[in-house]
mmCIF file of C-alpha atoms in Angstrom:
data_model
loop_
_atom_site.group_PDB
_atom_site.id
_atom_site.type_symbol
_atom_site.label_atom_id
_atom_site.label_comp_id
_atom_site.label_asym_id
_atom_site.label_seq_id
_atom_site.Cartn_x
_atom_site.Cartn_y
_atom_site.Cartn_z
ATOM 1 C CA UNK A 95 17.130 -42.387 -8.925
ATOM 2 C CA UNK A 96 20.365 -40.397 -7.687
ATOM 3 C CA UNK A 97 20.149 -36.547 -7.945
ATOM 4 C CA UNK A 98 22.643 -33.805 -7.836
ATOM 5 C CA UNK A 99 22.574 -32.178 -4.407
ATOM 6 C CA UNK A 100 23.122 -28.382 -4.900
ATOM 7 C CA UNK A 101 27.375 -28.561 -4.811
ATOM 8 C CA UNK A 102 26.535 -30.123 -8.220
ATOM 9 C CA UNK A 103 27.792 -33.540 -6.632
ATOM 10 C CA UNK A 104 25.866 -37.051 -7.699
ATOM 11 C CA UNK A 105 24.711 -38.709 -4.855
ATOM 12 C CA UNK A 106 22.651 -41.780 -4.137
ATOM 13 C CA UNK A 107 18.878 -41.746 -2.542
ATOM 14 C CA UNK A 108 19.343 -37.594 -2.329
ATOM 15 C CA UNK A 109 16.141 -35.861 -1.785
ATOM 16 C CA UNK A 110 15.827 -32.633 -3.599
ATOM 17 C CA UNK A 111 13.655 -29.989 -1.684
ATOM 18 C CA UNK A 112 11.891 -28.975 -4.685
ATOM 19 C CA UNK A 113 11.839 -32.341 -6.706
ATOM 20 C CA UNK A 114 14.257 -33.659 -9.097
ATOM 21 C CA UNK A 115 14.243 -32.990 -12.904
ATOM 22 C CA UNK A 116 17.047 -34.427 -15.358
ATOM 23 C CA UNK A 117 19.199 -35.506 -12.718
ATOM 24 C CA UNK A 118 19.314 -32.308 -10.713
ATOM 25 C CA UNK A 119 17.393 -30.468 -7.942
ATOM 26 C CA UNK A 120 14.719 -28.293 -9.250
ATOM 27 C CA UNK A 121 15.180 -24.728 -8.594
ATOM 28 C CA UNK A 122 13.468 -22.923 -5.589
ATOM 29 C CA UNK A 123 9.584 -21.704 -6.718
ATOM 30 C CA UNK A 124 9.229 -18.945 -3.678
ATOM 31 C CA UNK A 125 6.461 -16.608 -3.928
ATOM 32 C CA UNK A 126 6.883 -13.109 -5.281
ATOM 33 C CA UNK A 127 4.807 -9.989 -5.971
ATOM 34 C CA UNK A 128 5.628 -6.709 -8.289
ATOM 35 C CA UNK A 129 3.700 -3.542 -8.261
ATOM 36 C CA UNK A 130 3.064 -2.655 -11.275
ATOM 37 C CA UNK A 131 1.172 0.319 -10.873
ATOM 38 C CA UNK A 132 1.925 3.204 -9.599
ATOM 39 C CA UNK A 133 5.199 2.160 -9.579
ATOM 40 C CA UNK A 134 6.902 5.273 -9.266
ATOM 41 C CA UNK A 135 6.804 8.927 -11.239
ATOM 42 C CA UNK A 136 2.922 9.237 -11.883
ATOM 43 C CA UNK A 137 0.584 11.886 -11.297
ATOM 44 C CA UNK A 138 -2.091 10.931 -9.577
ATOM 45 C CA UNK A 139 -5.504 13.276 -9.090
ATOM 46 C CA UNK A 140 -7.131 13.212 -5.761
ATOM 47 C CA UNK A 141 -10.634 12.281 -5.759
ATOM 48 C CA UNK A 142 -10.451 10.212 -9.044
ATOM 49 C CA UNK A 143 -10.732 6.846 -9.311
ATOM 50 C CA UNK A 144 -6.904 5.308 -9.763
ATOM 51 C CA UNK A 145 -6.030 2.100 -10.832
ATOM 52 C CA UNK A 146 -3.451 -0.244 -7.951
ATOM 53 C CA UNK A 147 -2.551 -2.755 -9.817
ATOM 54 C CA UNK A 148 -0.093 -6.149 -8.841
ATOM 55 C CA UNK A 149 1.174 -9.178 -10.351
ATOM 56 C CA UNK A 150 2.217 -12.465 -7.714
ATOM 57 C CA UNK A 151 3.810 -15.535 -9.267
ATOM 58 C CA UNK A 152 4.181 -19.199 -7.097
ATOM 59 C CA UNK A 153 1.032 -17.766 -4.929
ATOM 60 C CA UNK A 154 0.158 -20.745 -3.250
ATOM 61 C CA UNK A 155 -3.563 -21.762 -3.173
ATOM 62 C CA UNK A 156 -5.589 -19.357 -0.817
ATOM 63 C CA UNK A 157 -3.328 -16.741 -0.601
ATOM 64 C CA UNK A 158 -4.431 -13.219 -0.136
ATOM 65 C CA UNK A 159 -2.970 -9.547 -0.726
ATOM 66 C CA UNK A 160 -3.120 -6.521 1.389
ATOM 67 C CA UNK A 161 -2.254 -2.760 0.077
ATOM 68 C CA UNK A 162 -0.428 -0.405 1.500
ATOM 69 C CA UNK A 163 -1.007 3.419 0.363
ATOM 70 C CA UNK A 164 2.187 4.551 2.337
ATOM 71 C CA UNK A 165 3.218 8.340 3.268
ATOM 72 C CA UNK A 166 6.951 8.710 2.936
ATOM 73 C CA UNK A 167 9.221 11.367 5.438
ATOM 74 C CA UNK A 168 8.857 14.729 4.641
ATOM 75 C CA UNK A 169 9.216 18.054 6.583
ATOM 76 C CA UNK A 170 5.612 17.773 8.042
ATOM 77 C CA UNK A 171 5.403 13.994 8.491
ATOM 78 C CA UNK A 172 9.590 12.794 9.614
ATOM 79 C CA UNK A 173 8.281 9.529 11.100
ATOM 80 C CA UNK A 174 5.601 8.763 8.323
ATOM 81 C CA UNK A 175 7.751 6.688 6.031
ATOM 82 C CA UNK A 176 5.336 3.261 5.769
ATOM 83 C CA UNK A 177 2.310 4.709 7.488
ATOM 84 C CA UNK A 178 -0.732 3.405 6.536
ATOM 85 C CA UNK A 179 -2.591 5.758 4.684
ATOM 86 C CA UNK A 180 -5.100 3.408 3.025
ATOM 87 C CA UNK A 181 -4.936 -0.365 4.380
ATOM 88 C CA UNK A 182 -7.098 -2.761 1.426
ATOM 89 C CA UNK A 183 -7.097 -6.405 2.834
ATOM 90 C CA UNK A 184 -7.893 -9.766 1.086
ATOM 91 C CA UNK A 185 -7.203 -9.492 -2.421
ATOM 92 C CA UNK A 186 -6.791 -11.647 -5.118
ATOM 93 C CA UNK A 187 -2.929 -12.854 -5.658
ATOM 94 C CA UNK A 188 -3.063 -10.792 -8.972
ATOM 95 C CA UNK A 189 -5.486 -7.971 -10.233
ATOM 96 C CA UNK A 190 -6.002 -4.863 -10.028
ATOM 97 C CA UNK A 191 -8.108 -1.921 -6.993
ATOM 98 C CA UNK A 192 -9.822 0.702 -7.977
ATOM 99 C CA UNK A 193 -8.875 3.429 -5.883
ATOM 100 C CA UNK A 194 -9.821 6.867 -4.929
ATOM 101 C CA UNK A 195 -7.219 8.927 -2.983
ATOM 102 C CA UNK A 196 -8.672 11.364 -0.306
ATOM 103 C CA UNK A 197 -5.699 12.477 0.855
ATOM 104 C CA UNK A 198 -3.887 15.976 1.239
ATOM 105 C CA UNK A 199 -3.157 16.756 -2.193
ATOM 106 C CA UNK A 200 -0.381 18.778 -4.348
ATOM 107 C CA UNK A 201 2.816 15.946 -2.316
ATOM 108 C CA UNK A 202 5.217 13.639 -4.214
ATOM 109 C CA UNK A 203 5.663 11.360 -1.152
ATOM 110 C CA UNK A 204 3.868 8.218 -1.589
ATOM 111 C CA UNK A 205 4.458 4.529 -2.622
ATOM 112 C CA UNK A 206 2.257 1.508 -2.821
ATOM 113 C CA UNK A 207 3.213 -1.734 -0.895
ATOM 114 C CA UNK A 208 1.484 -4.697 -1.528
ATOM 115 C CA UNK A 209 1.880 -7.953 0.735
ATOM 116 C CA UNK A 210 1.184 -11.565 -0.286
ATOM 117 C CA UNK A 211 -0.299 -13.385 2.554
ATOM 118 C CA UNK A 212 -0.840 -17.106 3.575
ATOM 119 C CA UNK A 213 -4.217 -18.301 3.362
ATOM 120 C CA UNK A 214 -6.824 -17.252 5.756
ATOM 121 C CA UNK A 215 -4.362 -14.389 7.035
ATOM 122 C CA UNK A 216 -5.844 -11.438 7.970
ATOM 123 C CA UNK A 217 -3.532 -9.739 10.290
ATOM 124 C CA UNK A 218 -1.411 -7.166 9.017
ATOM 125 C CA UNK A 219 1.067 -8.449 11.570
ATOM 126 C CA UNK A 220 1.318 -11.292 10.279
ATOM 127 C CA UNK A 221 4.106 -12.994 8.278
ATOM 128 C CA UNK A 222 4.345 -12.327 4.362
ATOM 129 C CA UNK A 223 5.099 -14.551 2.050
ATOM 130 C CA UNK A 224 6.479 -11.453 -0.399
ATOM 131 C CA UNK A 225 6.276 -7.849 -0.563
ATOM 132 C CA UNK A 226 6.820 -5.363 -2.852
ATOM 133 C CA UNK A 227 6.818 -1.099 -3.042
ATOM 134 C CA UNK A 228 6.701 1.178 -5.627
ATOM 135 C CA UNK A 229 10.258 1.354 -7.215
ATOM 136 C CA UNK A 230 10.059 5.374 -6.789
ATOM 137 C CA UNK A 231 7.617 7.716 -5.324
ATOM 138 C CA UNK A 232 4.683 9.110 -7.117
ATOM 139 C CA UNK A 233 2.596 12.423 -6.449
ATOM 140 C CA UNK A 234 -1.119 12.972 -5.181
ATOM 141 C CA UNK A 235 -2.556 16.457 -7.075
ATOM 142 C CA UNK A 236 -5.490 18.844 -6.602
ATOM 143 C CA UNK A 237 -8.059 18.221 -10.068
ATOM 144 C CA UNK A 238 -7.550 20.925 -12.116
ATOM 145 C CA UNK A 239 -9.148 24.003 -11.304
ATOM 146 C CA UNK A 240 -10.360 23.604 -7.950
ATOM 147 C CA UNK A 241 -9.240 24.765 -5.178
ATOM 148 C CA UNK A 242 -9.672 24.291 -1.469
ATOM 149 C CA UNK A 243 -10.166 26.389 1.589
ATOM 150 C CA UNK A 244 -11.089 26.341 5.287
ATOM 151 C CA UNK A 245 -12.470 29.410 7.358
ATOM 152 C CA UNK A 246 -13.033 29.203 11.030
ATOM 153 C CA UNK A 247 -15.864 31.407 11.403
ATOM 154 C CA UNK A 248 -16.728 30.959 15.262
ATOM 155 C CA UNK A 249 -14.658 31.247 17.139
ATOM 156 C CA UNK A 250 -13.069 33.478 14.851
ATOM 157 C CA UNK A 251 -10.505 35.171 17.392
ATOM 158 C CA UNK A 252 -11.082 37.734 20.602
ATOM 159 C CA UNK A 253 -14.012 35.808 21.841
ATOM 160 C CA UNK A 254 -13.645 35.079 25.692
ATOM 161 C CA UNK A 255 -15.019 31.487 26.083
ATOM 162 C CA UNK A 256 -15.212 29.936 29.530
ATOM 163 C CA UNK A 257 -13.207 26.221 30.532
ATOM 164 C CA UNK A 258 -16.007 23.922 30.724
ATOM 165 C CA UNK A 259 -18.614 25.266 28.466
ATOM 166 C CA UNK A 260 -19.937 23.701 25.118
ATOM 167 C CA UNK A 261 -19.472 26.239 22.105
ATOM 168 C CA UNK A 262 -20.258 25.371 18.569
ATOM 169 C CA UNK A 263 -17.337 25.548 16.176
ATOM 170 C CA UNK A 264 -18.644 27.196 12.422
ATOM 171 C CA UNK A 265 -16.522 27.477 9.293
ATOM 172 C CA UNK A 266 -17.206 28.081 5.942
ATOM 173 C CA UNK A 267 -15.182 25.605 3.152
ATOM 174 C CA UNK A 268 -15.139 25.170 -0.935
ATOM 175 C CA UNK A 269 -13.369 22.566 -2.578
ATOM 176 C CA UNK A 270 -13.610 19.888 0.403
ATOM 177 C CA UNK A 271 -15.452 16.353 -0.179
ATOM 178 C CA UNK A 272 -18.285 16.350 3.094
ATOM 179 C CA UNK A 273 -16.915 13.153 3.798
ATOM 180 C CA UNK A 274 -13.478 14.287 4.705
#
């Protein structure tokens, strides 16, 4: 069976990369993945469970996706812009992560990247098959009404300590999760 190479031209015993379908090469089927949420604008409350959500299409068998909970530049992070905040390896080609940010709150300077993986890759060095980001950034805030603080309360200032010696460091907080 002759096939059309891809200048359109018929040509005898021409083997089309993808297959051939009605006399012509079938089109390209490379992998892809879209974020689909956040994708960009959202609100976001820290410490309450979020929904990451992804689609991939032409995922071949075994595949794997990793997420990226990025930082992007700002004033008090310049060099942040794809920094890892949260890393979540080895999911399914499409679904969904519940998520629960513990992360400064009250910023507008994340994304989400999501990478499609080969099967039985588990490197985040590793080569993707596709990636995606959040189109736009999206904002972490503080739930409403709380509100957080930190007091050192030893050593609290004046104190002469000595180079060497152990001292215990005391504070007083509200509004912070213990396991932060």
């Amino acid at each position: 069976m002759s096939c059309k190479d891809s200048n359109t031209k018929e040509v005898s015993n021409y083997i089309c990369p993808n297959g051939c379908e009605n006399g012509a090469c079938k089109p390209s089927t490379q992998p892809s993945i879209t974020i689909t949420s956040p994708n960009g604008g959202e609100t976001i409350t820290d410490f309450v469970i979020s929904t990451i959500s992804w689609q991939s299409t032409n995922a071949p068998a075994g595949s794997v996706v990793g997420l990226y909970v990025m930082g992007t530049p700002s004033a008090s992070w310049p060099d942040s812009w794809g920094y890892a905040l949260t890393a979540i390896p080895n999911l399914p080609t499409s679904g969904s992560f519940q998520w629960t940010p513990r992360i400064s709150a009250g910023t507008s300077n994340f994304k989400i990247k999501a990478m499609l993986f080969a099967s039985g890759v588990t490197n985040w060095n590793s080569t993707t098959l596709a990636t995606d980001e959040s189109n736009a950034l999206f904002s972490i805030a503080m739930p409403s009404g709380v509100t957080r603080s930190l007091t050192v309360t030893y050593p609290a200032g004046g104190e002469s300590l000595n180079a060497g010696s152990s001292y215990a460091i005391r504070w007083n907080s509200s509004g912070i999760d213990a396991n932060a």
